[in-house]
CSV table of C-alpha atoms in Angstrom, one decimal:
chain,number,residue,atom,x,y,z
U,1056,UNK,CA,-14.1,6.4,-4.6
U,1057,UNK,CA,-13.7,4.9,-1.1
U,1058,UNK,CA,-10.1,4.3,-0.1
U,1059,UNK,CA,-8.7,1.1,-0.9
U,1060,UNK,CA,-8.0,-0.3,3.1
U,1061,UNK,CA,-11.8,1.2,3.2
U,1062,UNK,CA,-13.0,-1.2,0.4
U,1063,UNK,CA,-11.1,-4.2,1.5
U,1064,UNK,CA,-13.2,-3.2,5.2
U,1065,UNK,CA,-16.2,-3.0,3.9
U,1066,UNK,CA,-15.8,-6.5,1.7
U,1067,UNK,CA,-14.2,-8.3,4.3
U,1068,UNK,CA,-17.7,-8.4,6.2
U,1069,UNK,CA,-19.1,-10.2,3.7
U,1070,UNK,CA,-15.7,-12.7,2.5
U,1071,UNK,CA,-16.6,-16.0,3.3
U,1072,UNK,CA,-13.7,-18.0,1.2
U,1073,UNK,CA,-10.4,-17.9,0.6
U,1074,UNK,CA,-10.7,-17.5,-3.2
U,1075,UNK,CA,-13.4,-15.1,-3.0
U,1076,UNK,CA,-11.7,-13.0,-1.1
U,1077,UNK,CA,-8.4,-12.6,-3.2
U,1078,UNK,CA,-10.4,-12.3,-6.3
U,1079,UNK,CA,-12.1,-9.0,-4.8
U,1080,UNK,CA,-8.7,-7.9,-3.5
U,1081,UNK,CA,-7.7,-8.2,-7.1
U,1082,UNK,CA,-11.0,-6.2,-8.0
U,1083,UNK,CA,-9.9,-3.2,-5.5
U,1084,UNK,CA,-5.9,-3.0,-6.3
U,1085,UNK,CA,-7.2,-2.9,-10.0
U,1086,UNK,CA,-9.2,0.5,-9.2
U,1087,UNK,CA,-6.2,1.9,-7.3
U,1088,UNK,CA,-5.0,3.9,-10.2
U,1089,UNK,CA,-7.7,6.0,-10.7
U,1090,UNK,CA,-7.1,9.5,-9.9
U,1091,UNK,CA,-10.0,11.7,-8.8
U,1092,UNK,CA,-8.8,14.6,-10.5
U,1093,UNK,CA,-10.7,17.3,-13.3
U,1094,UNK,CA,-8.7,16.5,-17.0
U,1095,UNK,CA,-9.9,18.4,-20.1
U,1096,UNK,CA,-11.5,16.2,-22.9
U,1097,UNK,CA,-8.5,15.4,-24.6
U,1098,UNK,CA,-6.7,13.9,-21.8
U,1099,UNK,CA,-9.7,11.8,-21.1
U,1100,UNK,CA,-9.2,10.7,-24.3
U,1101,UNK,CA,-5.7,9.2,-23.0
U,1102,UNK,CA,-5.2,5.8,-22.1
U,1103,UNK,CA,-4.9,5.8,-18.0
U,1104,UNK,CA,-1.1,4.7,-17.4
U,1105,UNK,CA,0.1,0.8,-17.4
U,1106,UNK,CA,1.4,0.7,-13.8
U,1107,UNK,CA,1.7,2.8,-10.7
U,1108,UNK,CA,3.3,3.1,-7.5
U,1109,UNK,CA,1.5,3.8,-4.1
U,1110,UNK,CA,2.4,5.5,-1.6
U,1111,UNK,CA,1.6,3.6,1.0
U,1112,UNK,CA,3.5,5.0,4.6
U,1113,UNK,CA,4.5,8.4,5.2
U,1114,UNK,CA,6.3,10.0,8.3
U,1115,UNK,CA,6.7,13.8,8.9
U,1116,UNK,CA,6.3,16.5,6.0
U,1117,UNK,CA,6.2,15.1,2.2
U,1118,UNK,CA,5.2,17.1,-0.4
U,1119,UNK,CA,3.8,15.9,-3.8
U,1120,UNK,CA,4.2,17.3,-7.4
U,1121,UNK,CA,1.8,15.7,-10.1
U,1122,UNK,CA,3.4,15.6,-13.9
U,1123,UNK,CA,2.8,18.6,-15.8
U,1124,UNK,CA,1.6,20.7,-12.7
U,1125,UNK,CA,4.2,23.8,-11.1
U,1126,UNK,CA,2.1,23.5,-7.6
U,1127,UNK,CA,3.4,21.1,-4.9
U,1128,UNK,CA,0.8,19.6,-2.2
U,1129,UNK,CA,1.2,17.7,0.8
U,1130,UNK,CA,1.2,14.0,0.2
U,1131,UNK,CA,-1.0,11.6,1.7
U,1132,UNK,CA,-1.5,8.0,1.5
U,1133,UNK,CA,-3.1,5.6,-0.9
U,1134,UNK,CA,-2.2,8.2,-3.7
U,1135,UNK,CA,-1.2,6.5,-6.7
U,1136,UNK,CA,2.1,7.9,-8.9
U,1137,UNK,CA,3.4,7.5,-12.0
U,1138,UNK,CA,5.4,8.8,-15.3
U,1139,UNK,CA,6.5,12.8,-14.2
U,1140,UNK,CA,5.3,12.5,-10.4
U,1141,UNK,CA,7.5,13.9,-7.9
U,1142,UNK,CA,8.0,13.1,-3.9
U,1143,UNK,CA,9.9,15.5,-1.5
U,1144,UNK,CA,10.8,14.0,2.0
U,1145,UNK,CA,11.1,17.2,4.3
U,1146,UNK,CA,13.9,17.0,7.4
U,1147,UNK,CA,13.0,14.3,9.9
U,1148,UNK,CA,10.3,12.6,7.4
U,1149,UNK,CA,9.9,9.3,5.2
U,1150,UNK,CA,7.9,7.7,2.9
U,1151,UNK,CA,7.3,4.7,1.2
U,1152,UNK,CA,6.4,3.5,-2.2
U,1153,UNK,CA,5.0,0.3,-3.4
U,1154,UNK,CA,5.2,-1.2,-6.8
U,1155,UNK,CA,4.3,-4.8,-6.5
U,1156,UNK,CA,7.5,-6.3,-7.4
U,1157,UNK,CA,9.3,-4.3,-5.6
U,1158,UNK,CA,9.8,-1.2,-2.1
U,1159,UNK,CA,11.2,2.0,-2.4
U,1160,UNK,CA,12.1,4.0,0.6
U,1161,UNK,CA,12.5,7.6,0.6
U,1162,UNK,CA,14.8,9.2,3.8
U,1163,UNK,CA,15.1,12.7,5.2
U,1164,UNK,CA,15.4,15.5,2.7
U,1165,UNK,CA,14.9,13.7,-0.1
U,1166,UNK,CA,14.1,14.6,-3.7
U,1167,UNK,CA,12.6,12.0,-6.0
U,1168,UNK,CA,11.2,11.5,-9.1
U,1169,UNK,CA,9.7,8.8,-11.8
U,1170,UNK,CA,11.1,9.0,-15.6
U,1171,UNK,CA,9.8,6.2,-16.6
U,1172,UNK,CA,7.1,3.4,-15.1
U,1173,UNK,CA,5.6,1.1,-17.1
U,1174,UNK,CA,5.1,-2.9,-17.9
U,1175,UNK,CA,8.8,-3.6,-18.0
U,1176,UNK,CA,10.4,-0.2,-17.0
U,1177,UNK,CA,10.9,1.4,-13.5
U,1178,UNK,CA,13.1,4.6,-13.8
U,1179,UNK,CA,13.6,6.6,-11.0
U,1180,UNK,CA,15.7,10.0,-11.0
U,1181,UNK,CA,17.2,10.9,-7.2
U,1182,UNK,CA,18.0,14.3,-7.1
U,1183,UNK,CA,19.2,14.5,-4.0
U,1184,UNK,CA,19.1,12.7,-0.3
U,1185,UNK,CA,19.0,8.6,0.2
U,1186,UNK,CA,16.6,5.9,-1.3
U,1187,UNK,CA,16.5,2.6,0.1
U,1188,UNK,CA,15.0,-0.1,-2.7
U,1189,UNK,CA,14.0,-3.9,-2.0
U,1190,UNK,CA,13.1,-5.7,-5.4
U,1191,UNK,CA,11.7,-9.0,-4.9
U,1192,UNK,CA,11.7,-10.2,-8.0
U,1193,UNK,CA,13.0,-8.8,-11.6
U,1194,UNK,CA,12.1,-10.9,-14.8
U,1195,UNK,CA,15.5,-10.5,-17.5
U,1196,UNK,CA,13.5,-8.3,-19.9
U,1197,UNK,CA,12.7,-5.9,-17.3
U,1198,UNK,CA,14.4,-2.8,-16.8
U,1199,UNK,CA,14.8,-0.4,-13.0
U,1200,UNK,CA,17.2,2.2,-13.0
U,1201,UNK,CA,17.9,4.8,-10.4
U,1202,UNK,CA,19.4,7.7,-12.1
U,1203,UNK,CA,21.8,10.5,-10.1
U,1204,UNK,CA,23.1,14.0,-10.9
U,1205,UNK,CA,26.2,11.9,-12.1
U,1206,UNK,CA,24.9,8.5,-13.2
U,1207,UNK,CA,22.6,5.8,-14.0
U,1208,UNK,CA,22.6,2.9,-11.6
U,1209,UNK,CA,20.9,-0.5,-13.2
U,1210,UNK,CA,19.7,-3.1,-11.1
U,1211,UNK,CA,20.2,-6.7,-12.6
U,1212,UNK,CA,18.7,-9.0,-10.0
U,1213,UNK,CA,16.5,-9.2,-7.3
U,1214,UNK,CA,17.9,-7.8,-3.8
U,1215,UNK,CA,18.5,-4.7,-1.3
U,1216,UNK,CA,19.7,-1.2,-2.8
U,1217,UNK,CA,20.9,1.6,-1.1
U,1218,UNK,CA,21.3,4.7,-3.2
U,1219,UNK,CA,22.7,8.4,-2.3
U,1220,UNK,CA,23.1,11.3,-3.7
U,1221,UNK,CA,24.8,14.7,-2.8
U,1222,UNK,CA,23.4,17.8,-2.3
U,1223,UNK,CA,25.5,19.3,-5.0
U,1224,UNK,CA,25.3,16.0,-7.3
U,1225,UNK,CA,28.8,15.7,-7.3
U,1226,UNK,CA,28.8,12.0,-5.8
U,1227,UNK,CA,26.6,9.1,-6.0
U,1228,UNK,CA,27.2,6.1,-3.2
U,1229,UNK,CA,25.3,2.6,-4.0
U,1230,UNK,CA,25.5,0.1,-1.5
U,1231,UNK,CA,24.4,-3.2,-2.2
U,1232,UNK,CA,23.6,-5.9,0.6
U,1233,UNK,CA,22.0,-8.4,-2.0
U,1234,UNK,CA,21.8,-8.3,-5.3
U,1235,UNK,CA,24.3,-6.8,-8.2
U,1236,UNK,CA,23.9,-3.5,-10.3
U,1237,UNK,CA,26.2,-1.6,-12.7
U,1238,UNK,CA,26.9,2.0,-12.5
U,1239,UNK,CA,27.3,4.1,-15.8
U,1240,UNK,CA,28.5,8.0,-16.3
U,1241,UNK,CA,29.9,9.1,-19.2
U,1242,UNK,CA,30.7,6.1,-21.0
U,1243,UNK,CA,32.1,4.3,-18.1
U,1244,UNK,CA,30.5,1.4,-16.5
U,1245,UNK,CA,31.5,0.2,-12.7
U,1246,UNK,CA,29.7,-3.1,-11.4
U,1247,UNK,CA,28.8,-3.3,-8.0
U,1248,UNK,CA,28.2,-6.6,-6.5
U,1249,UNK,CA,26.7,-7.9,-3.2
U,1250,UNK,CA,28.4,-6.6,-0.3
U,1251,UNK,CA,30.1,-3.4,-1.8
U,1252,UNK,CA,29.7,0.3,-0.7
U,1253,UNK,CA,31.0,1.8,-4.2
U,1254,UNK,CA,31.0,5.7,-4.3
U,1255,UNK,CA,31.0,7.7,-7.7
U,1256,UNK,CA,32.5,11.5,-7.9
U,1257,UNK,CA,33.1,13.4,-11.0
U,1258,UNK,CA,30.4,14.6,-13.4
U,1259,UNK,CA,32.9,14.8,-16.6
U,1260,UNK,CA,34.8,11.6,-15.4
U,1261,UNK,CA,33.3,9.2,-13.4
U,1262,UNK,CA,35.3,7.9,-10.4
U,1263,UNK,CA,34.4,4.8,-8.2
U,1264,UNK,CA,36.2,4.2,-4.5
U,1265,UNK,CA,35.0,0.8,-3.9
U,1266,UNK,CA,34.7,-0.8,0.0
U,1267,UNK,CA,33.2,-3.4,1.6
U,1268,UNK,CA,30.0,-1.9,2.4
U,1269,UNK,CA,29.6,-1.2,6.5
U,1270,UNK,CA,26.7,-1.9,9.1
U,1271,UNK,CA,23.2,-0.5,8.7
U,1272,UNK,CA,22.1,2.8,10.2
U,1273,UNK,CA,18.6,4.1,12.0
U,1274,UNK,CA,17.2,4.4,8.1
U,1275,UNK,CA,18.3,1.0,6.9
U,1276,UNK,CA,16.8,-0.7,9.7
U,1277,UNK,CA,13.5,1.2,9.7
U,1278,UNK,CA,13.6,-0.2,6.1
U,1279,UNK,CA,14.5,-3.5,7.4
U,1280,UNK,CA,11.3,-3.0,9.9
U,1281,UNK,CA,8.9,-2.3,7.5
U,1282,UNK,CA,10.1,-5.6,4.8
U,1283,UNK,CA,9.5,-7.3,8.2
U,1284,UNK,CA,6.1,-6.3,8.0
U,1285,UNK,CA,5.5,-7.3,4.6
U,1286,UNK,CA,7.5,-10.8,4.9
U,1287,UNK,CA,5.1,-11.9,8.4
U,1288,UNK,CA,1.8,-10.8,6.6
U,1289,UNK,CA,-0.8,-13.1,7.2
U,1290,UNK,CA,-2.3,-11.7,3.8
U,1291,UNK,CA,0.7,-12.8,2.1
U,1292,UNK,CA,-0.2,-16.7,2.9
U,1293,UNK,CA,-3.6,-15.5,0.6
U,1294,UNK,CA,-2.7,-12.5,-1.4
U,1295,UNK,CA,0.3,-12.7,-4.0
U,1296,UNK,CA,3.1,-10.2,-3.0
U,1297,UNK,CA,2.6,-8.5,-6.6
U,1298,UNK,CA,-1.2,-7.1,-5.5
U,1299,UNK,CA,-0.1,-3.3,-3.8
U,1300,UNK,CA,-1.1,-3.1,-0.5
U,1301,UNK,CA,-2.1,-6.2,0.6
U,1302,UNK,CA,0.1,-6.1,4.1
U,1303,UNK,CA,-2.4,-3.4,4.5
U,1304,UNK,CA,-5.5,-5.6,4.8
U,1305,UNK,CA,-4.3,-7.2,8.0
U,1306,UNK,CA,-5.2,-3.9,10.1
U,1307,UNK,CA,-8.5,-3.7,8.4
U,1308,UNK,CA,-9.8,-6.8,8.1
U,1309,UNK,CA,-10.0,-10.8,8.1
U,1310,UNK,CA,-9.3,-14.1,6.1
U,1311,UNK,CA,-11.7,-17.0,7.1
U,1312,UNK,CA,-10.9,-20.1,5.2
U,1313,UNK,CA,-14.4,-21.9,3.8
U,1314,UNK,CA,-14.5,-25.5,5.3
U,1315,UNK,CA,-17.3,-26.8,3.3
């Protein structure tokens, strides 16, 4: 299957309307999922997972580990991911997922993971390193953790998320700039509200050391950059932001309204 800014490419030539045109984008982020890869007759047999993430920008060395496989490979973009997938963000490299509702941004030497992804659920483990996460919208029976060595952070509302975790998973620090989340380890539960740098140490007792959170560094505002991006897409005046990829279509292609 041709790659999904190929498609839109080879589409665009022929999109003469404005509805036509989202309709087929709809066609193409439908086929997204499917994975070109050899599956013995049983897991054929398996319905193909509800949702995915894409990764949709890398920078530098990022590895990739499929569910259920001991072999990691480089990464490269368009691939979808899902339930048991793995990322690895070498020194000096980033990437960036995309889930529709929401953007997660992986920094230097960074270990990630999905738990859980389906319909309502996004959980994410963080082994180790930073993960910056913009939600842009969460419905109340939805559910998007990011768990830690040392907790489980929930997100409750729409907003920015900034999430690290140590080396030695001793410490988790969430920053929120919008939004509001609760932390939980070992039966304790710490809220973290807009504006609050809140950092959790202990593994047997949890511990919080809450502050008001500070200014962004050279990873936040790359993250910023790229939302940019996303929020000044002239695809996004056509395309709902829910479709993966569609800030993607305005390096590849066209919209030409049909005056009739």
């Amino acid at each position: 299957m041709m790659p999904f800014t190929a498609m839109f490419v080879f589409l665009n030539n022929n999109i003469r309307s404005r509805s036509g045109a989202a309709s087929l984008l709809m066609l193409a982020a439908a086929l997204l999922p499917l994975r070109a890869v050899a599956q013995s007759d049983q897991d054929q047999q398996q319905d193909p997972p509800s949702r995915v993430a894409r990764l949709g920008y890398l920078q530098g060395s990022v590895s990739f580990q499929p569910a259920g496989e001991s072999e990691w490979v480089q990464a490269v973009p368009n691939r979808p991911m899902t339930t048991g997938d793995k990322l690895w963000a070498d020194n000096n490299s980033r990437a960036e997922l995309q889930l529709g509702s929401a953007v997660i941004r992986l920094s230097a030497n960074t270990g990630f993971s999905f738990l859980n992804l389906d319909d309502r659920t996004a959980q994410l483990q963080l082994t180790s390193g930073i993960v910056n996460i913009n939600v842009r919208h969460l419905d109340h029976d939805d559910v998007f953790e990011v768990d830690t060595p040392n907790q489980a952070f929930s997100i409750f509302r729409s907003g920015s998320y900034r999430i690290e975790a140590s080396e030695d998973g001793s410490y988790t620090v969430v920053s929120v700039r919008q939004g509001e989340g609760e932390s939980t380890g070992n039966g304790q539960n710490f809220t973290v509200h807009a504006g609050q740098r809140a950092t959790f140490s202990g593994t047997d007792t949890l511990r919080a050391d809450v502050v008001q959170i500070g200014g962004p560094d050279a990873f936040d505002n790359w993250a910023d950059g790229r939302d940019h991006r996303y929020e000044s897409s002239r695809s996004a005046q056509y395309v709902s932001h829910d479709v993966v990829g569609y800030d993607d279509l305005d390096d590849y292609g066209d919209w030409r309204d049909n005056r009739e």
